[in-house]
Amino acid sequence: MTAVDAYRALRDDVAAVDRSDRGFVVVSGPDARSYLQNIVSQDLEPVEDGQGASSLLCHPQGKLDHLFRVLRVGDDYWLDVDPGRGAALFASLSRFKIRVKCDVEDRSRDSGSGDWGMASFIGPRAIDSWGRLVEHVEPPEVVHAHIPLAGGARLVRTEWAGIPGLDVVGPREAVERVLQEALAAGVVASGVEAFEPFRIASGVPVVGVDVDDGTIPQEAFLERDSVSFTKGCFLGQELVCRIDTRGHVNRYLRGVRVAGGDVPPRGAPLAKNGKDLGGVTSAAAVPGENRVVALAMVRREVAPPDDVTVRVDGRERSATVEELPLHLEMRLDGRVAIVTGAASGIGAATAGLFVAEGATVAVFDIDQVGAEATAARLSGAMGAGVDVTDSRAVDAAVQEVVDRHNRIDVLVHAAGVDVGEAWKQRVFDATVAQGAARAAGSEIPSLGLSETLDDDAWRRVVAVNLDGTFFCCRAVLSHMVRQRSGSIILMASNAAQLGIAGMPHYVASKAGVIGLTRALAREYAPVGIRVNAIAPGGVDTPMFRRHPEPVQRGAAGHSPLGRIASPDEIARVALFLASDDASYIVGDTVNVNGGTFIA
């Protein structure tokens, strides 16, 4: 079995993971419960035989020392911790054991004298499969509840971000017997290559990797399941409780999805607009999928979901900071997409987001160097220099994508031009002159623009914005018809809805895109192809930044939100329209303009 098979089993079926490298400590004796109750963060008084809990052992200053699960077995307490942490937990518990009647034993495999182990069975079918796979016993129904198995082991109910699981914990020989029986019965074995991305996506931190002795429990949300605020005293209680009632922390453990397949190293910095936001703590590629999942400790002002960059091998990669757990299913998993105009701006943001959501992306732009640079950042994408006004070049580029990937599922046509800097300045100057005349009560002059617009300027804008749009649609439609599926997203503009004086060529070209969207949608919806458009307002792109400065300020002021959009905000709408979430949306023009135009 491959790592791809194992990962899919963890996500969709059931897989077995040998986790005997964890640390195991047993606390026993008449004072075992009272001793632990006085120092750990969880309330153990109500925990009965056959039950368990998650708990912390903090430093007296309130920082994290150990994160562990504790199981009550008779009058004994079994604690298991992350790999390599057994000896440290044993030392901590032994250090605080003064004049109490209890024993602390290190049963970890790496202790020299320990012989315990653990096997985890994880997946949606873990519970239902247990009886027929291994022992004919009814698994526990409550998380941390456990029952005895042969050989002195315990069967413990677990959960991984909503996905059920079972752990077999105890003497290594008993654990190994159960593990081998499960594998013989057909359970897929998962190694670290599959389990690590699953752990990360589930939002489960490892002590010494994702959290350490400088971590406050609330920074990793450990107080949710591992701290009792009503039990009374425990080590580090003052800081932990003060933050809970009156304060806050300045950073949080978050999930990160990284575009492409390049894995950032531990400590790789996250940034946005040049500002440092934190760093990656662990990361792993998802087997068989062009994406990477990571955990990162980020500043509290980062409000998920937030688009950032992460440095990998000296280059910036697109990434998204999200709440944990990360969704394991990608919205464009396995799909092939073409994004035009993707050397920068909306197209580049869309290409990055699509790759992060599992798509294989072809990046087209008249700027071949820019297209290839975008593709290089996305890892696995292809970049091509394509002039969308040249229908033969468009057909050839689309055919190359089909030859490589055998299909095209999505077209996002973001290639476009505006009216040029010189014409923008003329529009601005003429508009200012009109305003001055109106304010002075003088005769209002004509802008004098449309009557002086020459044929070449008209044809250039219409050729790119309308002809190019049709050529790209025509090139992909035959392939989508053969598949009887596809999603086409075209880029209109709120200029077509508002009308902009002095820019008839741009307004007409974008109005044509809206009309083309409606015509194609009606023609091709019966064969499973959805065609829609996005009409952005002002967007912070290189094209927008070429407007005169007063025009840029005015665009932000026209929106009730008081700002323009980021390219990522438009890209997320394109993602929605490309995905199955928009399966009943056909022929629509989605306004993404911050309220500048409300239909």
PDB file of C-alpha atoms in Angstrom, residues 1 6 28 55 73 76 155 251 275 285 379 423 440 502 550 552:
ATOM      1  CA  MET A   1       0.000   0.000   0.000  1.00  0.00           C
ATOM      2  CA  ALA A   6      -3.067   5.179   3.632  1.00  0.00           C
ATOM      3  CA  SER A  28      -0.097   4.049  41.101  1.00  0.00           C
ATOM      4  CA  SER A  55      -4.704  17.256  30.743  1.00  0.00           C
ATOM      5  CA  VAL A  73      -7.442   1.868  35.263  1.00  0.00           C
ATOM      6  CA  ASP A  76      -3.851   3.430  38.653  1.00  0.00           C
ATOM      7  CA  LEU A 155      -9.089  -0.177  24.012  1.00  0.00           C
ATOM      8  CA  ARG A 251      -0.541  34.677  19.245  1.00  0.00           C
ATOM      9  CA  LYS A 275       4.755  42.402   7.829  1.00  0.00           C
ATOM     10  CA  ALA A 285       2.549  17.374   1.837  1.00  0.00           C
ATOM     11  CA  SER A 379       4.579  24.116  -8.025  1.00  0.00           C
ATOM     12  CA  TRP A 423      -6.323  58.266 -21.860  1.00  0.00           C
ATOM     13  CA  ALA A 440     -18.364  78.229 -10.871  1.00  0.00           C
ATOM     14  CA  GLY A 502     -15.098  59.136 -21.511  1.00  0.00           C
ATOM     15  CA  PRO A 550      -7.015  61.048  -7.029  1.00  0.00           C
ATOM     16  CA  GLN A 552      -7.589  55.665  -6.823  1.00  0.00           C
TER      17      GLN A 552
END
